[in-house]
Amino acid sequence: MVGLRHRTGAYTRKPDEWTPALLEKVAWRREAAAEPFRGVATSDGIQRGLFPLRATGLDVKPQRQAAEDYLALLAPKELAEGRFPMDDVTWRHWANGARYFLRHGLCMEDLGEAERRAIMTILRRSLSPYGYRQVVDLMHLNLTIGELRGEEHLLNEWMYWFSVYGEPESGGPWGWQLDGHHVNVNCVFVGDQMVLTPTFLGAEPVIARSGKYAGTAAFRREEAIGRALFTGLTDAQQNRAVLADELPPDLYAGAFRDNWELDYAGLPLSELTVEQRETAVDLLGLYVGRAGEGHAELRMAEVLGQETFFGWAGDPGDVFYYRLHSPVLLVEFEHQWGVMFDNDEPMRHHIHTIVRTPNGNDYGVDLLRQHHERFHRH
């Protein structure tokens, strides 16, 4: 039976003491974020022409109006701290950790009820009901670990930083970011196209067995369908899918790895049977389907138009890692060791996931490049 990990020293929103080790960590993250953005790619480099700038016919006015309503509630000082230019480097400062590192925007813990409701409206209108519920559940589970540790003032459902980018009121490209422990969502609108990556979602614990949100659970379907996809393969297919016997130390394409190099590996989905492919599409849909109506369908068509590789590590009866990787999508799922709990080996009560758009379109960068080339050449 695992217990809670004992932490020595003060644990505060901002460190009481900037130790050399802490300063080194922050410096590395700043350097990684300042590196010219390329995007996740294979060793062959960036593949161009995957994300054409086009009109989708989808109505994005509700999301834009929600952003305008939120901004109208903010005082001048809050506006100065809570919104950024579209090309601001803080897009790339998101991080999963519970402690304060490079946080920016406005902390929801410090906002009033009206401002919080306005932020949640932006999220609700941008995400699907499933995606919105998942984000809210993970925020609630953050309070669960705070309750277990007696640190609700530091780990709770509102300890998340929200930022608006661009100028939604002008009709140009804009976006938002929600950043905090186990919830890091980046959403960009260029015209009526939407990009919802990078999105890092995690939980420890994945099930609340007590407290205010007892019964809340996360990643049950992502875990079960991922396992079902692997166990439904033939022995020969499993041999091709297995990347390693042991889980990797962490997700490959997590925070501050915007330019990570990762080659395709595993089993191509094109080699699956009809039944196996249905399971794979269901699994893809859990991640693609976090986007709102219309956007999720367009994204799925984009994903299914490319060859996707399924890779696996670990034991389907215990802890495991899997990924889905194509020129337009990278998904990683992994059971983790304890951070808040004291297990030093991966266990199923701590899960991390990441979704990225490889080849230069995380944060909508490739769409923004095309937008500026088409409309702002001078």
Short mmCIF file of C-alpha atoms in Angstrom, two decimals:
data_model
loop_
_atom_site.label_atom_id
_atom_site.label_comp_id
_atom_site.label_asym_id
_atom_site.label_seq_id
_atom_site.Cartn_x
_atom_site.Cartn_y
_atom_site.Cartn_z
CA MET A 1 0.00 0.00 0.00
CA VAL A 2 1.46 3.34 -1.04
CA GLY A 3 1.37 6.38 1.18
CA LEU A 4 1.84 10.08 0.65
CA ARG A 5 5.33 11.29 -0.05
CA HIS A 6 6.76 13.45 2.72
CA ARG A 7 8.03 16.80 1.54
CA THR A 8 10.63 18.71 3.48
CA GLY A 9 10.81 22.47 3.43
CA ALA A 10 8.19 25.04 2.60
CA TYR A 11 5.94 24.39 -0.36
CA THR A 12 4.56 27.69 -1.56
CA ARG A 13 3.16 29.13 -4.73
CA LYS A 14 6.44 30.97 -5.22
CA PRO A 15 9.64 29.51 -3.75
CA ASP A 16 10.80 31.14 -0.53
CA GLU A 17 14.38 30.54 -1.59
CA TRP A 18 15.72 30.39 -5.13
CA THR A 19 18.34 27.71 -4.65
CA PRO A 20 21.07 27.14 -7.30
CA ALA A 21 19.32 23.94 -8.41
CA LEU A 22 16.01 25.78 -8.77
CA LEU A 23 17.61 28.63 -10.69
CA GLU A 24 19.30 26.15 -13.00
CA LYS A 25 16.00 24.44 -13.70
CA VAL A 26 14.28 27.73 -14.49
CA ALA A 27 17.18 28.84 -16.69
CA TRP A 28 17.03 25.60 -18.68
CA ARG A 29 13.31 26.02 -19.22
CA ARG A 30 13.71 29.62 -20.35
CA GLU A 31 16.39 28.58 -22.80
CA ALA A 32 14.27 25.73 -24.16
CA ALA A 33 11.28 28.05 -24.66
CA ALA A 34 13.43 30.72 -26.29
CA GLU A 35 14.84 28.27 -28.83
CA PRO A 36 13.35 29.07 -32.27
CA PHE A 37 10.20 27.01 -32.67
CA ARG A 38 10.36 24.15 -35.14
CA GLY A 39 7.90 21.65 -33.77
CA VAL A 40 8.06 17.95 -33.05
CA ALA A 41 9.51 16.16 -36.07
CA THR A 42 11.25 13.01 -37.19
CA SER A 43 14.97 12.84 -37.99
CA ASP A 44 14.01 13.65 -41.60
CA GLY A 45 12.98 17.14 -40.50
CA ILE A 46 9.76 19.09 -40.84
CA GLN A 47 7.25 17.89 -43.41
CA ARG A 48 5.59 20.90 -45.03
CA GLY A 49 2.15 21.42 -46.50
CA LEU A 50 0.20 19.37 -43.96
CA PHE A 51 -1.96 22.17 -42.53
CA PRO A 52 -3.47 24.35 -45.27
CA LEU A 53 -4.96 27.67 -44.24
CA ARG A 54 -8.61 27.48 -45.25
CA ALA A 55 -12.15 28.36 -44.33
CA THR A 56 -14.03 25.58 -42.55
CA GLY A 57 -17.44 27.20 -42.36
CA LEU A 58 -17.58 26.60 -38.62
CA ASP A 59 -19.01 29.27 -36.34
CA VAL A 60 -16.34 30.48 -33.92
CA LYS A 61 -18.20 33.59 -32.78
CA PRO A 62 -19.37 31.98 -29.49
CA GLN A 63 -15.78 31.33 -28.42
CA ARG A 64 -14.70 34.80 -29.45
CA GLN A 65 -17.63 36.41 -27.64
CA ALA A 66 -16.83 34.44 -24.49
CA ALA A 67 -13.27 35.76 -24.59
CA GLU A 68 -14.49 39.33 -25.07
CA ASP A 69 -16.91 38.96 -22.16
CA TYR A 70 -14.10 37.70 -19.94
CA LEU A 71 -11.72 40.50 -20.89
CA ALA A 72 -14.46 43.07 -20.22
CA LEU A 73 -14.58 41.94 -16.59
CA LEU A 74 -10.88 42.58 -15.95
CA ALA A 75 -9.42 45.68 -14.33
CA PRO A 76 -6.56 47.46 -16.18
CA LYS A 77 -3.90 45.76 -14.02
CA GLU A 78 -5.46 42.36 -14.64
CA LEU A 79 -5.61 43.04 -18.37
CA ALA A 80 -1.93 43.93 -18.36
CA GLU A 81 -1.09 40.66 -16.60
CA GLY A 82 -3.64 38.38 -18.24
CA ARG A 83 -3.28 38.94 -21.98
CA PHE A 84 -0.33 38.70 -24.35
CA PRO A 85 0.61 39.25 -27.99
CA MET A 86 0.00 36.30 -30.25
CA ASP A 87 3.71 35.63 -30.67
CA ASP A 88 4.62 35.92 -26.98
CA VAL A 89 7.12 33.35 -25.70
CA THR A 90 4.94 32.59 -22.67
CA TRP A 91 2.90 30.27 -24.90
CA ARG A 92 5.80 27.86 -24.42
CA HIS A 93 6.21 28.30 -20.64
CA TRP A 94 3.46 25.86 -19.67
CA ALA A 95 4.52 23.14 -17.24
CA ASN A 96 2.83 20.30 -15.43
CA GLY A 97 4.50 20.75 -12.05
CA ALA A 98 2.56 21.84 -8.99
CA ARG A 99 5.14 24.44 -7.96
CA TYR A 100 5.45 27.92 -9.38
CA PHE A 101 7.82 28.00 -12.36
CA LEU A 102 7.44 30.63 -15.05
CA ARG A 103 3.71 30.95 -14.38
CA HIS A 104 2.02 33.80 -16.20
CA GLY A 105 -1.46 35.14 -16.77
CA LEU A 106 -4.03 35.37 -13.99
CA CYS A 107 -4.36 32.69 -11.33
CA MET A 108 -7.99 31.61 -11.03
CA GLU A 109 -7.49 31.24 -7.27
CA ASP A 110 -7.11 35.04 -7.11
CA LEU A 111 -10.11 35.89 -9.28
CA GLY A 112 -13.72 36.50 -8.35
CA GLU A 113 -16.60 34.18 -9.12
CA ALA A 114 -17.67 36.15 -12.22
CA GLU A 115 -14.19 35.98 -13.75
CA ARG A 116 -13.92 32.25 -13.03
CA ARG A 117 -17.32 31.60 -14.63
CA ALA A 118 -16.24 33.59 -17.68
CA ILE A 119 -13.07 31.52 -18.06
CA MET A 120 -15.03 28.29 -17.75
CA THR A 121 -17.42 29.56 -20.43
CA ILE A 122 -14.47 30.03 -22.81
CA LEU A 123 -13.39 26.46 -22.08
CA ARG A 124 -16.91 25.09 -22.46
CA ARG A 125 -17.44 26.77 -25.82
CA SER A 126 -14.02 25.71 -27.14
CA LEU A 127 -14.09 22.08 -26.03
CA SER A 128 -16.48 19.20 -26.55
CA PRO A 129 -18.64 18.16 -23.58
CA TYR A 130 -16.24 15.23 -23.09
CA GLY A 131 -13.16 17.44 -23.29
CA TYR A 132 -14.63 20.03 -20.95
CA ARG A 133 -15.71 17.41 -18.42
CA GLN A 134 -12.27 15.84 -18.50
CA VAL A 135 -10.51 19.14 -17.78
CA VAL A 136 -12.91 19.93 -14.94
CA ASP A 137 -12.49 16.45 -13.45
CA LEU A 138 -8.71 16.86 -13.46
CA MET A 139 -9.00 20.23 -11.75
CA HIS A 140 -11.20 18.58 -9.14
CA LEU A 141 -8.69 15.76 -8.66
CA ASN A 142 -6.08 18.41 -7.98
CA LEU A 143 -8.16 19.40 -4.97
CA THR A 144 -8.37 15.73 -3.98
CA ILE A 145 -4.60 15.46 -3.60
CA GLY A 146 -4.63 18.78 -1.74
CA GLU A 147 -7.18 17.35 0.69
CA LEU A 148 -5.14 14.19 1.19
CA ARG A 149 -2.02 16.23 1.90
CA GLY A 150 -3.70 18.95 3.92
CA GLU A 151 -2.52 21.48 1.32
CA GLU A 152 -5.77 22.71 -0.17
CA HIS A 153 -4.35 26.23 -0.24
CA LEU A 154 -1.74 25.06 -2.78
CA LEU A 155 -3.39 22.13 -4.55
CA ASN A 156 -6.98 22.87 -5.45
CA GLU A 157 -9.42 23.21 -8.32
CA TRP A 158 -8.62 26.89 -8.94
CA MET A 159 -4.82 26.87 -8.77
CA TYR A 160 -4.59 27.37 -12.55
CA TRP A 161 -3.28 30.27 -14.59
CA PHE A 162 -5.33 31.57 -17.52
CA SER A 163 -4.00 33.71 -20.37
CA VAL A 164 -5.57 35.23 -23.46
CA TYR A 165 -3.41 35.77 -26.54
CA GLY A 166 -4.04 38.05 -29.49
CA GLU A 167 -7.08 40.27 -29.81
CA PRO A 168 -10.32 38.32 -30.09
CA GLU A 169 -12.22 41.60 -30.29
CA SER A 170 -10.44 42.54 -33.54
CA GLY A 171 -11.37 39.40 -35.46
CA GLY A 172 -7.76 38.31 -35.91
CA PRO A 173 -5.97 35.21 -34.66
CA TRP A 174 -6.30 34.68 -30.93
CA GLY A 175 -6.12 31.95 -28.35
CA TRP A 176 -6.09 30.96 -24.72
CA GLN A 177 -3.98 28.88 -22.36
CA LEU A 178 -4.91 27.11 -19.12
CA ASP A 179 -1.79 26.16 -17.17
CA GLY A 180 -1.27 24.38 -13.88
CA HIS A 181 -0.77 21.03 -12.17
CA HIS A 182 -1.85 18.23 -14.52
CA VAL A 183 -3.84 20.57 -16.78
CA ASN A 184 -2.04 22.41 -19.58
CA VAL A 185 -4.25 23.29 -22.54
CA ASN A 186 -3.29 25.54 -25.45
CA CYS A 187 -6.04 26.61 -27.84
CA VAL A 188 -5.54 28.80 -30.94
CA PHE A 189 -8.06 30.19 -33.44
CA VAL A 190 -6.89 31.31 -36.88
CA GLY A 191 -9.94 32.35 -38.85
CA ASP A 192 -12.41 29.56 -38.16
CA GLN A 193 -9.71 26.92 -37.77
CA MET A 194 -8.78 25.73 -34.29
CA VAL A 195 -5.64 24.03 -32.93
CA LEU A 196 -5.84 22.43 -29.48
CA THR A 197 -2.22 21.48 -28.88
CA PRO A 198 -0.01 21.05 -26.98
CA THR A 199 -2.42 19.57 -24.45
CA PHE A 200 -0.95 17.86 -21.41
CA LEU A 201 -3.45 16.22 -19.05
CA GLY A 202 -2.67 14.05 -16.05
CA ALA A 203 -3.89 12.99 -12.63
CA GLU A 204 -2.52 11.68 -9.33
CA PRO A 205 -4.69 10.06 -8.05
CA VAL A 206 -6.83 9.07 -11.02
CA ILE A 207 -9.78 8.23 -8.75
CA ALA A 208 -11.04 10.32 -5.82
CA ARG A 209 -12.07 7.91 -3.08
CA SER A 210 -12.83 10.62 -0.54
CA GLY A 211 -13.27 14.35 -0.20
CA LYS A 212 -15.39 16.96 -1.95
CA TYR A 213 -15.27 15.23 -5.33
CA ALA A 214 -15.34 11.58 -4.21
CA GLY A 215 -16.14 9.31 -7.15
CA THR A 216 -14.40 11.48 -9.75
CA ALA A 217 -12.28 9.35 -12.08
CA ALA A 218 -9.96 10.14 -14.97
CA PHE A 219 -8.51 8.33 -17.99
CA ARG A 220 -10.58 5.17 -17.50
CA ARG A 221 -11.37 4.94 -21.22
CA GLU A 222 -7.92 6.02 -22.40
CA GLU A 223 -6.42 3.27 -20.27
CA ALA A 224 -8.95 0.56 -21.12
CA ILE A 225 -9.15 1.13 -24.88
CA GLY A 226 -5.37 1.48 -25.18
CA ARG A 227 -5.01 -1.88 -23.43
CA ALA A 228 -7.76 -3.39 -25.59
CA LEU A 229 -6.02 -2.25 -28.76
CA PHE A 230 -2.76 -3.94 -27.75
CA THR A 231 -4.28 -7.15 -26.38
CA GLY A 232 -6.46 -7.46 -29.48
CA LEU A 233 -3.39 -7.71 -31.72
CA THR A 234 -1.97 -11.01 -32.90
CA ASP A 235 1.37 -12.13 -31.48
CA ALA A 236 3.12 -11.02 -34.66
CA GLN A 237 1.41 -7.60 -34.52
CA GLN A 238 2.30 -7.19 -30.84
CA ASN A 239 5.94 -7.91 -31.61
CA ARG A 240 5.90 -5.10 -34.15
CA ALA A 241 4.08 -2.71 -31.81
CA VAL A 242 6.39 -3.21 -28.82
CA LEU A 243 8.94 -0.43 -28.55
CA ALA A 244 10.56 -1.61 -25.32
CA ASP A 245 9.91 -3.93 -22.40
CA GLU A 246 10.12 -1.14 -19.83
CA LEU A 247 8.33 2.18 -19.74
CA PRO A 248 10.32 5.27 -20.77
CA PRO A 249 11.44 7.56 -17.93
CA ASP A 250 8.79 10.09 -18.96
CA LEU A 251 6.72 11.25 -21.91
CA TYR A 252 9.00 12.05 -24.82
CA ALA A 253 7.21 15.20 -25.95
CA GLY A 254 6.23 16.83 -22.66
CA ALA A 255 6.82 20.38 -21.46
CA PHE A 256 9.71 22.35 -22.97
CA ARG A 257 10.15 19.75 -25.72
CA ASP A 258 8.47 21.68 -28.51
CA ASN A 259 11.27 20.73 -30.92
CA TRP A 260 11.62 17.09 -29.90
CA GLU A 261 12.87 14.63 -32.53
CA LEU A 262 10.96 11.35 -32.60
CA ASP A 263 10.88 8.84 -35.46
CA TYR A 264 7.88 6.70 -36.29
CA ALA A 265 8.00 3.29 -34.66
CA GLY A 266 5.62 0.46 -33.96
CA LEU A 267 2.74 -1.04 -35.91
CA PRO A 268 1.08 0.92 -38.76
CA LEU A 269 -2.67 1.15 -38.27
CA SER A 270 -3.10 0.40 -41.97
CA GLU A 271 -2.13 -3.21 -41.18
CA LEU A 272 -4.97 -3.72 -38.69
CA THR A 273 -8.07 -5.77 -39.32
CA VAL A 274 -11.42 -3.99 -39.59
CA GLU A 275 -12.25 -4.80 -35.97
CA GLN A 276 -8.83 -3.77 -34.71
CA ARG A 277 -9.04 -0.53 -36.66
CA GLU A 278 -12.38 0.30 -35.05
CA THR A 279 -10.69 0.04 -31.65
CA ALA A 280 -7.81 2.25 -32.85
CA VAL A 281 -10.24 4.89 -34.15
CA ASP A 282 -12.10 4.81 -30.83
CA LEU A 283 -8.80 5.44 -29.06
CA LEU A 284 -7.86 8.27 -31.39
CA GLY A 285 -11.30 9.76 -30.85
CA LEU A 286 -10.73 10.12 -27.10
CA TYR A 287 -7.89 12.55 -27.77
CA VAL A 288 -9.09 14.21 -30.98
CA GLY A 289 -12.62 14.43 -29.57
CA ARG A 290 -11.63 16.90 -26.87
CA ALA A 291 -12.16 19.67 -29.45
CA GLY A 292 -15.56 21.23 -29.92
CA GLU A 293 -18.21 20.15 -32.40
CA GLY A 294 -17.09 20.46 -36.00
CA HIS A 295 -13.46 21.01 -35.12
CA ALA A 296 -13.11 17.46 -33.78
CA GLU A 297 -14.60 16.00 -36.96
CA LEU A 298 -12.25 18.01 -39.18
CA ARG A 299 -9.31 17.02 -37.02
CA MET A 300 -10.23 13.33 -37.18
CA ALA A 301 -10.44 13.49 -40.97
CA GLU A 302 -6.99 15.10 -40.98
CA VAL A 303 -5.63 12.34 -38.71
CA LEU A 304 -7.23 9.46 -40.63
CA GLY A 305 -5.76 10.83 -43.86
CA GLN A 306 -2.25 9.99 -42.66
CA GLU A 307 -0.53 6.76 -41.67
CA THR A 308 -0.46 6.41 -37.90
CA PHE A 309 1.85 4.13 -35.91
CA PHE A 310 0.87 2.45 -32.64
CA GLY A 311 3.72 1.83 -30.18
CA TRP A 312 3.65 0.04 -26.83
CA ALA A 313 5.81 -0.61 -23.77
CA GLY A 314 5.04 -2.42 -20.53
CA ASP A 315 2.56 -5.02 -19.33
CA PRO A 316 -1.12 -4.73 -20.30
CA GLY A 317 -2.02 -6.36 -16.99
CA ASP A 318 -0.04 -3.83 -14.99
CA VAL A 319 1.54 -0.51 -16.02
CA PHE A 320 2.24 0.56 -19.56
CA TYR A 321 3.01 3.29 -22.09
CA TYR A 322 1.57 3.72 -25.56
CA ARG A 323 1.72 6.25 -28.32
CA LEU A 324 -0.06 7.08 -31.55
CA HIS A 325 2.20 8.92 -33.97
CA SER A 326 1.63 10.32 -37.45
CA PRO A 327 2.73 13.40 -39.41
CA VAL A 328 -0.22 15.34 -37.94
CA LEU A 329 -0.71 13.81 -34.47
CA LEU A 330 1.35 12.59 -31.55
CA VAL A 331 -0.41 11.06 -28.52
CA GLU A 332 1.42 9.62 -25.52
CA PHE A 333 -0.07 7.86 -22.48
CA GLU A 334 1.95 6.60 -19.53
CA HIS A 335 1.57 5.31 -16.00
CA GLN A 336 3.90 7.27 -13.72
CA TRP A 337 5.81 6.83 -10.50
CA GLY A 338 4.66 8.74 -7.45
CA VAL A 339 5.22 12.45 -7.02
CA MET A 340 2.59 13.15 -4.39
CA PHE A 341 2.45 9.46 -3.43
CA ASP A 342 5.56 7.58 -2.31
CA ASN A 343 5.74 4.81 -4.93
CA ASP A 344 9.12 4.90 -6.66
CA GLU A 345 7.93 2.67 -9.50
CA PRO A 346 5.12 3.42 -11.97
CA MET A 347 1.62 2.62 -10.73
CA ARG A 348 -1.80 2.98 -12.25
CA HIS A 349 -2.96 5.73 -9.87
CA HIS A 350 -0.74 8.31 -11.63
CA ILE A 351 -1.19 8.95 -15.37
CA HIS A 352 0.26 11.49 -17.81
CA THR A 353 -0.91 12.14 -21.37
CA ILE A 354 0.22 14.55 -24.08
CA VAL A 355 -1.26 15.45 -27.46
CA ARG A 356 0.78 17.40 -30.00
CA THR A 357 0.49 18.48 -33.61
CA PRO A 358 3.87 17.60 -35.15
CA ASN A 359 5.55 19.27 -38.09
CA GLY A 360 5.19 22.80 -36.85
CA ASN A 361 1.55 23.36 -35.96
CA ASP A 362 1.57 23.20 -32.16
CA TYR A 363 0.20 26.54 -30.93
CA GLY A 364 -1.17 26.93 -34.49
CA VAL A 365 2.26 28.18 -35.57
CA ASP A 366 2.06 26.90 -39.16
CA LEU A 367 -1.43 28.34 -39.63
CA LEU A 368 -0.27 31.66 -38.17
CA ARG A 369 2.71 31.69 -40.53
CA GLN A 370 0.42 31.24 -43.51
CA HIS A 371 -2.00 33.85 -42.18
CA HIS A 372 0.76 36.45 -41.92
CA GLU A 373 2.12 35.58 -45.36
CA ARG A 374 -1.33 35.95 -46.91
CA PHE A 375 -2.65 38.98 -45.06
CA HIS A 376 0.31 40.87 -43.57
CA ARG A 377 3.11 40.59 -46.11
CA HIS A 378 3.82 44.32 -45.86
#
